[in-house]
Each structure stands twice: as C-alpha cells, then as structure tokens.
Coordinates of C-alpha atoms and ligand atoms in Angstrom, one line a residue:
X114 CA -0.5 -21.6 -15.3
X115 CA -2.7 -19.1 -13.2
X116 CA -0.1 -17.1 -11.7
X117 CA -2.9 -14.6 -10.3
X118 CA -6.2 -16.4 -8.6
X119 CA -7.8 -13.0 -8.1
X120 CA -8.0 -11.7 -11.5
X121 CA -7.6 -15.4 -13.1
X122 CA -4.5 -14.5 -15.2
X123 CA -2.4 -17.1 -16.6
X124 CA 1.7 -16.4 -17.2
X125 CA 0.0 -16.5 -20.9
X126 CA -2.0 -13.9 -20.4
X127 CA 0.9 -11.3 -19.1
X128 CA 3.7 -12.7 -21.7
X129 CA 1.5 -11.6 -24.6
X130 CA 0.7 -8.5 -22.3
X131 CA 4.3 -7.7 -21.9
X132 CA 5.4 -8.6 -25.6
X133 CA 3.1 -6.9 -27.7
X134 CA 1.9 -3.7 -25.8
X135 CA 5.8 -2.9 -24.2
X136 CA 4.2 -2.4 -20.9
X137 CA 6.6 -0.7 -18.7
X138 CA 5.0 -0.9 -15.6
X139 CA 2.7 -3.5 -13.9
X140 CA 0.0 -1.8 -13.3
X141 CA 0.0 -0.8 -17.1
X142 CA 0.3 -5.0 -17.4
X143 CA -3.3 -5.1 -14.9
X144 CA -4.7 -2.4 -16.8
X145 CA -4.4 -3.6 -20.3
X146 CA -5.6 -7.2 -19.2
X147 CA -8.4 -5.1 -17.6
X148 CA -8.1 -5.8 -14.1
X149 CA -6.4 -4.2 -11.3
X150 CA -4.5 -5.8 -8.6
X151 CA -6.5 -6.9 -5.8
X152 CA -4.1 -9.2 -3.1
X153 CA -0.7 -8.1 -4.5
X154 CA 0.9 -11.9 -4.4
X155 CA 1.0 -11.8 -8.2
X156 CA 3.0 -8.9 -8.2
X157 CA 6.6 -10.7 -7.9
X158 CA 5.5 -13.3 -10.8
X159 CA 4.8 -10.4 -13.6
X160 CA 8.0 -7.9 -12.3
X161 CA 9.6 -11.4 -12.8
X162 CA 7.9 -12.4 -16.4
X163 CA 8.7 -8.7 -16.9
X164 CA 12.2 -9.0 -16.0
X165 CA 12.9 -11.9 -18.3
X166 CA 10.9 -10.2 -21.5
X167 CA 13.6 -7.4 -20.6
X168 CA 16.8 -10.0 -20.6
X169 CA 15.5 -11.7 -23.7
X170 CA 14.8 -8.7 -25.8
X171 CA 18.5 -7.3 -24.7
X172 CA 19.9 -10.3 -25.8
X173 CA 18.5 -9.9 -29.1
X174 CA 18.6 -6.4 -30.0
X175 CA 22.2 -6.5 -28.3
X176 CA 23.6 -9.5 -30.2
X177 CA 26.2 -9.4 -27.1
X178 CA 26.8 -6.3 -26.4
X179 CA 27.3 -6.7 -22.5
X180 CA 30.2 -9.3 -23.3
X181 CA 31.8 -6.7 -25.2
X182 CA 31.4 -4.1 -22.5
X183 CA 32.3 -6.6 -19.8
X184 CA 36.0 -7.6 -21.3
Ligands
FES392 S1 -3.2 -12.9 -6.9 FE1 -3.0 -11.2 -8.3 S2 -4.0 -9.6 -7.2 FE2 -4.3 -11.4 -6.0

C-alpha cells in the first residue's frame, strides 16, 4: 500500500527501510529511500511503522521482560 503519494513509498518500502538499516529517525527513513519529505501526511504512518518495528523487536530480544518488571 502507498502510504506516501509524494515520494511513491509503499509501507514495503519503509518496513525493509526500518528493519535492515535500524533507522532511528524518519528523516534517516526519507533519506535512505532517497527522498525527502515533501507534504508531511506520511509522517504519522512511518513514526507509526516505526513504532511497531520498535514493539516487535522488544518483544523478541526481551522474551517478556516488561511482564516481569510489571508484577
Ligand atoms: S505524502 Fe509523504 S511527503 Fe507527502
């Protein structure tokens, strides 16, 4: 799905962004896609996309850990 119209990026495009260069910031996500933002409307999609990489690799490398902390 094209979650930006002005650069033509597809949720895709920023997943593989996000997983395999650790981008910390969007406009590191822009610039390794080679683009920069233009509108902005994209920008809640990738800190969201971002977000979830985030919660997923936690849950993995954490194997629970914030259960534990949390009882
Ligand atoms: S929709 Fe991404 S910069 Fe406009």
């Amino acid at each position: 799905m094209i979650i930006c119209s002005c650069n033509v990026l597809s949720d895709e495009d920023v997943r593989s962004v996000i997983e395999a260069e650790r981008t910390r910031s969007i406009s590191q996500v822009y610039g390794r896609l080679g683009c920069s933002p233009k509108c902005g409307r994209c920008i809640r999609t990738i800190r969201r996309l971002m977000d979830e990489a985030l919660d997923g690799a936690c849950a993995t490398s954490c194997n629970g850990c914030v259960q534990s902390i949390q009882s």
